Tab-separated table of C-alpha atoms in Angstrom:
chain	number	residue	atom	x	y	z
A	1	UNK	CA	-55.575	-12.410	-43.118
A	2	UNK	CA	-52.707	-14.362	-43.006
A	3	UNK	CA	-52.094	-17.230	-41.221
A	4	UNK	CA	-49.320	-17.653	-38.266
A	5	UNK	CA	-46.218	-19.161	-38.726
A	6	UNK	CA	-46.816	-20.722	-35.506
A	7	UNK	CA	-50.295	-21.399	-33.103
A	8	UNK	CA	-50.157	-19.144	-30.215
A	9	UNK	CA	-49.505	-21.985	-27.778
A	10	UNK	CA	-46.887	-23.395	-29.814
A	11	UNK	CA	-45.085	-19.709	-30.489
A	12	UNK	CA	-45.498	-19.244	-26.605
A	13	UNK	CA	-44.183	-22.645	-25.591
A	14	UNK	CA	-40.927	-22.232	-28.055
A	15	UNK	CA	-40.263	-18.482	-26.856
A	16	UNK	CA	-40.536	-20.107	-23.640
A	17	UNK	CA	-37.869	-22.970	-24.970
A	18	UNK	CA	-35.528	-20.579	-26.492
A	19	UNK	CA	-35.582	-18.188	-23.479
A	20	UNK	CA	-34.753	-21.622	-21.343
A	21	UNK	CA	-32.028	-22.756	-24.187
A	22	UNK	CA	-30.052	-18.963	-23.560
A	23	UNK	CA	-30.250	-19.088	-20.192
A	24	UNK	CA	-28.158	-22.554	-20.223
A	25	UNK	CA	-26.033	-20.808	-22.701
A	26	UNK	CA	-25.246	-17.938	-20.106
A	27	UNK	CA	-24.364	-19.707	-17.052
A	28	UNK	CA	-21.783	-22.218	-19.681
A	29	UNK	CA	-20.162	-19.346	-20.806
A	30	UNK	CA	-20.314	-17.733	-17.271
A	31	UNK	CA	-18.629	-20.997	-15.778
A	32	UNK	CA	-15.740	-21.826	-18.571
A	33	UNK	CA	-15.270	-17.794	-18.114
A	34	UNK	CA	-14.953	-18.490	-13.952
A	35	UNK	CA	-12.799	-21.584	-14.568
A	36	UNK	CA	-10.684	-19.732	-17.257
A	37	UNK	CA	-9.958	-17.020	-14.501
A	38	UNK	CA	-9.293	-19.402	-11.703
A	39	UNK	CA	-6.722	-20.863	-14.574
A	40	UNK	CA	-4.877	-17.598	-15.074
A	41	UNK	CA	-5.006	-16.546	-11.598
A	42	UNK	CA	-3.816	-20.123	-10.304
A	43	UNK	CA	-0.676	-19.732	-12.878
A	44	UNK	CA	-0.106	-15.945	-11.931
A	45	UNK	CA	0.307	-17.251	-8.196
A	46	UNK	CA	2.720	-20.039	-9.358
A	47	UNK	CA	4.742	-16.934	-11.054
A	48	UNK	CA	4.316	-14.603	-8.883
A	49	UNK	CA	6.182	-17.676	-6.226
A	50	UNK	CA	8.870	-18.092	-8.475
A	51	UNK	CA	9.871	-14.984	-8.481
A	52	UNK	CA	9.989	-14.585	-4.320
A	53	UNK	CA	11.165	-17.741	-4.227
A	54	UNK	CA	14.500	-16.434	-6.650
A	55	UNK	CA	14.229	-13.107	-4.411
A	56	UNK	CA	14.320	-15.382	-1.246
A	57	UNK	CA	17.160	-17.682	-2.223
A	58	UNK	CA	19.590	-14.093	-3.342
A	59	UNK	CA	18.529	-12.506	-0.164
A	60	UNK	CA	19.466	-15.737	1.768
A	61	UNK	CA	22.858	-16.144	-0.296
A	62	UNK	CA	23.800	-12.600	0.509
A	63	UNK	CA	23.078	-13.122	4.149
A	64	UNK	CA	25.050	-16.515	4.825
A	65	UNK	CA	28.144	-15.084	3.095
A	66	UNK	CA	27.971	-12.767	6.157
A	67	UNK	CA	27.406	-15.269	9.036
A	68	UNK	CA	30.487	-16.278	10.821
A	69	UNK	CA	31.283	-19.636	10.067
A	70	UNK	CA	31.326	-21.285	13.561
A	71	UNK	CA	27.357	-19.966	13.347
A	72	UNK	CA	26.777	-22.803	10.820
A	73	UNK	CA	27.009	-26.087	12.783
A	74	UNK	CA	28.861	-28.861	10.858
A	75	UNK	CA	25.802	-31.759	11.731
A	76	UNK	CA	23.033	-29.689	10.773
A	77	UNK	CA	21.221	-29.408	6.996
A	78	UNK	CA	21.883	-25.620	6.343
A	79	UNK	CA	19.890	-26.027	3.223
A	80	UNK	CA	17.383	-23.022	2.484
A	81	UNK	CA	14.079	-24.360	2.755
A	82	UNK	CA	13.473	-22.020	0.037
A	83	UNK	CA	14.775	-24.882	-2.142
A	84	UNK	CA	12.013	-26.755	-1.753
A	85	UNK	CA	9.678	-24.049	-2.407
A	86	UNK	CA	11.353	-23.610	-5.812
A	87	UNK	CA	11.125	-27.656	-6.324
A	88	UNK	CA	6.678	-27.145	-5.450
A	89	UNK	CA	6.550	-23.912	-7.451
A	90	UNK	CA	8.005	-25.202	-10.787
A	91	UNK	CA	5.694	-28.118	-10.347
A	92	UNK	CA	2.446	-25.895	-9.298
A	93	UNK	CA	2.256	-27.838	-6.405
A	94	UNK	CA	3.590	-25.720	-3.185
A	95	UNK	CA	3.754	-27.544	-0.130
A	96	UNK	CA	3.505	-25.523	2.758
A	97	UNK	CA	6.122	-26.073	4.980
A	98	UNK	CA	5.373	-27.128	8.880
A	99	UNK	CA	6.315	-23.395	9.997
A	100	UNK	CA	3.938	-21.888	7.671
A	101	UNK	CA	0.643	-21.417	9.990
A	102	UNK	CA	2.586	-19.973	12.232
A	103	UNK	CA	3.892	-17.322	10.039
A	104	UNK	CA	0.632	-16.446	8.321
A	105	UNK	CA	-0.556	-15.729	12.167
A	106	UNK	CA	2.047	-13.571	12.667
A	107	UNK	CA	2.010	-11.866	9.741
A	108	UNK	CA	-2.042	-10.898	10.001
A	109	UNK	CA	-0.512	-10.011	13.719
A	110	UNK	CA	2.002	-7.493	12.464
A	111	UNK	CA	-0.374	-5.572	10.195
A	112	UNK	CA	-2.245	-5.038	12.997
A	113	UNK	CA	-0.026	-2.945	15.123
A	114	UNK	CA	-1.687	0.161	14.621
A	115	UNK	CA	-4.650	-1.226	17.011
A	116	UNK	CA	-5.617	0.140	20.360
A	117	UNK	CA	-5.008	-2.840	22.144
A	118	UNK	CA	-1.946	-3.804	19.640
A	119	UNK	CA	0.493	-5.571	23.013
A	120	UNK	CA	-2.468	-6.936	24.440
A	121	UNK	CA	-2.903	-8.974	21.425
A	122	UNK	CA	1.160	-9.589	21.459
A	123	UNK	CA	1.159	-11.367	24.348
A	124	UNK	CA	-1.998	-13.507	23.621
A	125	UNK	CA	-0.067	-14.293	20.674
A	126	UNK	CA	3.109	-15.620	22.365
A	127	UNK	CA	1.211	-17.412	25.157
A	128	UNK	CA	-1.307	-19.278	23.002
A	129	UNK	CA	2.013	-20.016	20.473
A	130	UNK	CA	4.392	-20.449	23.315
A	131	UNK	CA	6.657	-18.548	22.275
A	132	UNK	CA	10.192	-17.485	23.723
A	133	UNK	CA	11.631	-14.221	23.971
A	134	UNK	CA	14.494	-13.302	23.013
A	135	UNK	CA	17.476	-10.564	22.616
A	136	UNK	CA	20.480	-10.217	20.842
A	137	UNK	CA	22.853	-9.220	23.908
A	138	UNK	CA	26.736	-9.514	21.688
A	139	UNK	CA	25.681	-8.477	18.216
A	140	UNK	CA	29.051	-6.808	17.506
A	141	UNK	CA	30.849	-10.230	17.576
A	142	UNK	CA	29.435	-10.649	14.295
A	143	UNK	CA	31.610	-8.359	13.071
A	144	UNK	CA	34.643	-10.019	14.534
A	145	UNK	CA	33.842	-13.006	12.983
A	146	UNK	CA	32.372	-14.738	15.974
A	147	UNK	CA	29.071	-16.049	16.771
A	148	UNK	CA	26.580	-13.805	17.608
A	149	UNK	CA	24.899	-14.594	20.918
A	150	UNK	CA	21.288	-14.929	22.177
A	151	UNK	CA	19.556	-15.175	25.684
A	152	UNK	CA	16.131	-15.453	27.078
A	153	UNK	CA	14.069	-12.431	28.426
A	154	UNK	CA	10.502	-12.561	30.374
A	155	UNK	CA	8.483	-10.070	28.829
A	156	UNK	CA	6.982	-9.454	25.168
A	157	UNK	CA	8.245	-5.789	25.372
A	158	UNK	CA	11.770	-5.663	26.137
A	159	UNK	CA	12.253	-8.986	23.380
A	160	UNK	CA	13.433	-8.550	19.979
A	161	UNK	CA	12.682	-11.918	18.849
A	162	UNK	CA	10.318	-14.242	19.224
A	163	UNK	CA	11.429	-18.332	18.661
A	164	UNK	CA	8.200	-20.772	17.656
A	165	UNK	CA	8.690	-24.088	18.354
A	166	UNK	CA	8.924	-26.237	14.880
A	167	UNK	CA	6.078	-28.975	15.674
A	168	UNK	CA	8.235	-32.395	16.433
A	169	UNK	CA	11.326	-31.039	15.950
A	170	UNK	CA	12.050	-30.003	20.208
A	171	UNK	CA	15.583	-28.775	18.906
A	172	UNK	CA	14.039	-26.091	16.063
A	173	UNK	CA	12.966	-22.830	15.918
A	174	UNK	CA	11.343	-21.134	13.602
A	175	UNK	CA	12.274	-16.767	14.412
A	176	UNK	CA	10.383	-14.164	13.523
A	177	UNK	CA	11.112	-10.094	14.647
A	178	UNK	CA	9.043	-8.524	17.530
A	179	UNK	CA	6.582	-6.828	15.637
A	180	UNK	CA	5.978	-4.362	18.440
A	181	UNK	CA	9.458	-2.872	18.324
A	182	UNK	CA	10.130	0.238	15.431
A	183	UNK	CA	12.394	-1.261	12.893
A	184	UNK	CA	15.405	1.335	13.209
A	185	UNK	CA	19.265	1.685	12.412
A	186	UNK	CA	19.811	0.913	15.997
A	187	UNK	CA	17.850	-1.913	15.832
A	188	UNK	CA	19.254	-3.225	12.292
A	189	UNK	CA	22.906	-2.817	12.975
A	190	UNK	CA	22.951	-3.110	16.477
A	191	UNK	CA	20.145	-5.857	17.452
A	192	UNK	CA	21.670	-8.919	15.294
A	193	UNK	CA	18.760	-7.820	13.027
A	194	UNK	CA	20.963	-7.708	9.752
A	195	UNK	CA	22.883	-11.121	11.001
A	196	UNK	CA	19.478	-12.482	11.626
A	197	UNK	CA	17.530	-11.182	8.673
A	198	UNK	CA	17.776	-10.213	5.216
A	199	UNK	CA	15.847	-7.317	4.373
A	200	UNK	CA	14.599	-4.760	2.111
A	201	UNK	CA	16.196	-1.759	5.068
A	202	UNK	CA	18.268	0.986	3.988
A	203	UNK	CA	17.945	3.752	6.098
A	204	UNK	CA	14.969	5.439	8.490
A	205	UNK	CA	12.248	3.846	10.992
A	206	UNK	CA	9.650	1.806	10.296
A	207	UNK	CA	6.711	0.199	12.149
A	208	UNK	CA	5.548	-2.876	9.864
A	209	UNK	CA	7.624	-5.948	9.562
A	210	UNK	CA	6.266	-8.928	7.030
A	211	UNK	CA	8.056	-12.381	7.895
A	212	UNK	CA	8.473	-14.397	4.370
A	213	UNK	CA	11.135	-17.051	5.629
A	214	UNK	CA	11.408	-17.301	9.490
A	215	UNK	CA	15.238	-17.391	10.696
A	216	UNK	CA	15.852	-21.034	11.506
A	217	UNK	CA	17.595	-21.276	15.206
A	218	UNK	CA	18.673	-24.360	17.499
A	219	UNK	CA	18.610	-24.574	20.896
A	220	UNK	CA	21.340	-27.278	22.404
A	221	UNK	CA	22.490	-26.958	25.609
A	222	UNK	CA	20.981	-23.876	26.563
A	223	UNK	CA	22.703	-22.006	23.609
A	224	UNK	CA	21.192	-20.455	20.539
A	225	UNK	CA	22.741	-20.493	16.794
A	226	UNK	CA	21.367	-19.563	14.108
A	227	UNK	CA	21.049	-22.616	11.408
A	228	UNK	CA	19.549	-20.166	8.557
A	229	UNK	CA	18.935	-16.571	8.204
A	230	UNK	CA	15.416	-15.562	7.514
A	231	UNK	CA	13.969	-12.918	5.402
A	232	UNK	CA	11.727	-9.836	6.335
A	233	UNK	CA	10.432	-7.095	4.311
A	234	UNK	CA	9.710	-3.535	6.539
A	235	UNK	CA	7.241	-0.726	5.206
C-alpha cells in the first residue's frame, strides 16, 4: 500500500485552506463585479442627463421664442437653469437645484392619481407645501402678443397651477400643472398651458403629467409673469 501524498489531518486542514482561499476569491470578484456595475450604471445616468438636459434646453428654446416679450422682465436672469444642469452633467457632478425636492414630491404625487383618495392627498400636498393656486384667466393675449395673465383661486380643484415658494427667494416660484385636472386641448390651448409649458402634447386627453423643469414665475406687486417656461411630459 501506498503511502499518502498528504496525512489525513494535513489533507483535511489544506482542503479546509483552499475551500477558505475560494471563498475570498468569490466575494473579490463579486465586489469589483458590484463596483464595475455601479461604474457603468453611474455613467449611463450621467448620459442618460445629457441627453434630457439637450431635450430640456430645445424644448425651452422653442417655448421662449413664443412668449411675448413684455413676459420677460428686463432685471431678471432669464437664463434656463437647465444650463447649469448641462455644466454638473458634463462634469458627473449634478447639483440639484433648490426646487428639486419639491418636484420629486410632486412627481411621486402625480403618478398617484389613480388612488381612491387621489384629492385628498392633493390638498395635503398644497397645505403641507403651501402652495398657491392658480388659473390662467386671459390666455388668448398670448396670442396677441401680450402678457398672459394669472390670478389666485381658493380651492385645489378649480386651480390649474400650483406656485411653490423657491426657499429664500420670497419673489420666486417654482410652477408645476394641477395634476388632478385631465390634460386636454382645452386645457393646452386654452389654459396658458402651451405658454406655460413645453410639452410632449399633440392631440387627445391625458391623465398623467411628469414635471422635469418647473415654470419659473414672479410675484411683484400682486402680479404674476412668467420668468421661464417649464417643461412637462403627459402619458
Amino acid at each position: 500500500m501506498e503511502a499518502a501524498l498528504f496525512p489525513p489531518m494535513a489533507a483535511h486542514i489544506l482542503l479546509i485552506f483552499v475551500g477558505a482561499i475560494s471563498m475570498v476569491a468569490l466575494v473579490g470578484i463579486a465586489y469589483n463585479y458590484s463596483l464595475t456595475r455601479r461604474t457603468r450604471e453611474k455613467i449611463a445616468r450621467v448620459e442618460e442627463l445629457e441627453r434630457d438636459v439637450k431635450i430640456l434646453q430645445r424644448d425651452i428654446k422653442a417655448l421662449q421664442d413664443r412668449l411675448p416679450k413684455d413676459a420677460m422682465p428686463d432685471n431678471t436672469d432669464t437664463k434656463p437653469a437647465v444650463d447649469k444642469a448641462a455644466g454638473g452633467a458634463m462634469a458627473g457632478n449634478v447639483k440639484q437645484e433648490v426646487w428639486q425636492g419639491f418636484v420629486d414630491d410632486y412627481n411621486n404625487l402625480a403618478n398617484s392619481m389613480n388612488i381612491p383618495k387621489a384629492a385628498e392627498a392633493c390638498e395635503n400636498f398644497v397645505r403641507n407645501n403651501k402652495v398657491q393656486l392658480l388659473v390662467c384667466v386671459e390666455s388668448q393675449k398670448a396670442e396677441d402678443g401680450k402678457t398672459l395673465v394669472y390670478t389666485a383661486v381658493d380651492n385645489v380643484e378649480s386651480s390649474r397651477y400650483w406656485a411653490w415658494n423657491v426657499t429664500g427667494k420670497p419673489d420666486d416660484f417654482a410652477v408645476v400643472p394641477n395634476p388632478l385636472i385631465e390634460y386636454n386641448e382645452e386645457l393646452h390651448h386654452k389654459g396658458g398651458m402651451k405658454e406655460t409649458f413645453a410639452s410632449n402634447y399633440e392631440t387627445g386627453s391625458f391623465k398623467q403629467v411628469q414635471v422635469k423643469l418647473p415654470a419659473h414665475f414672479t410675484l411683484r406687486q400682486g402680479k404674476w409673469v412668467i420668468v421661464q417656461p417649464g417643461v412637462i411630459r403627459v402619458k
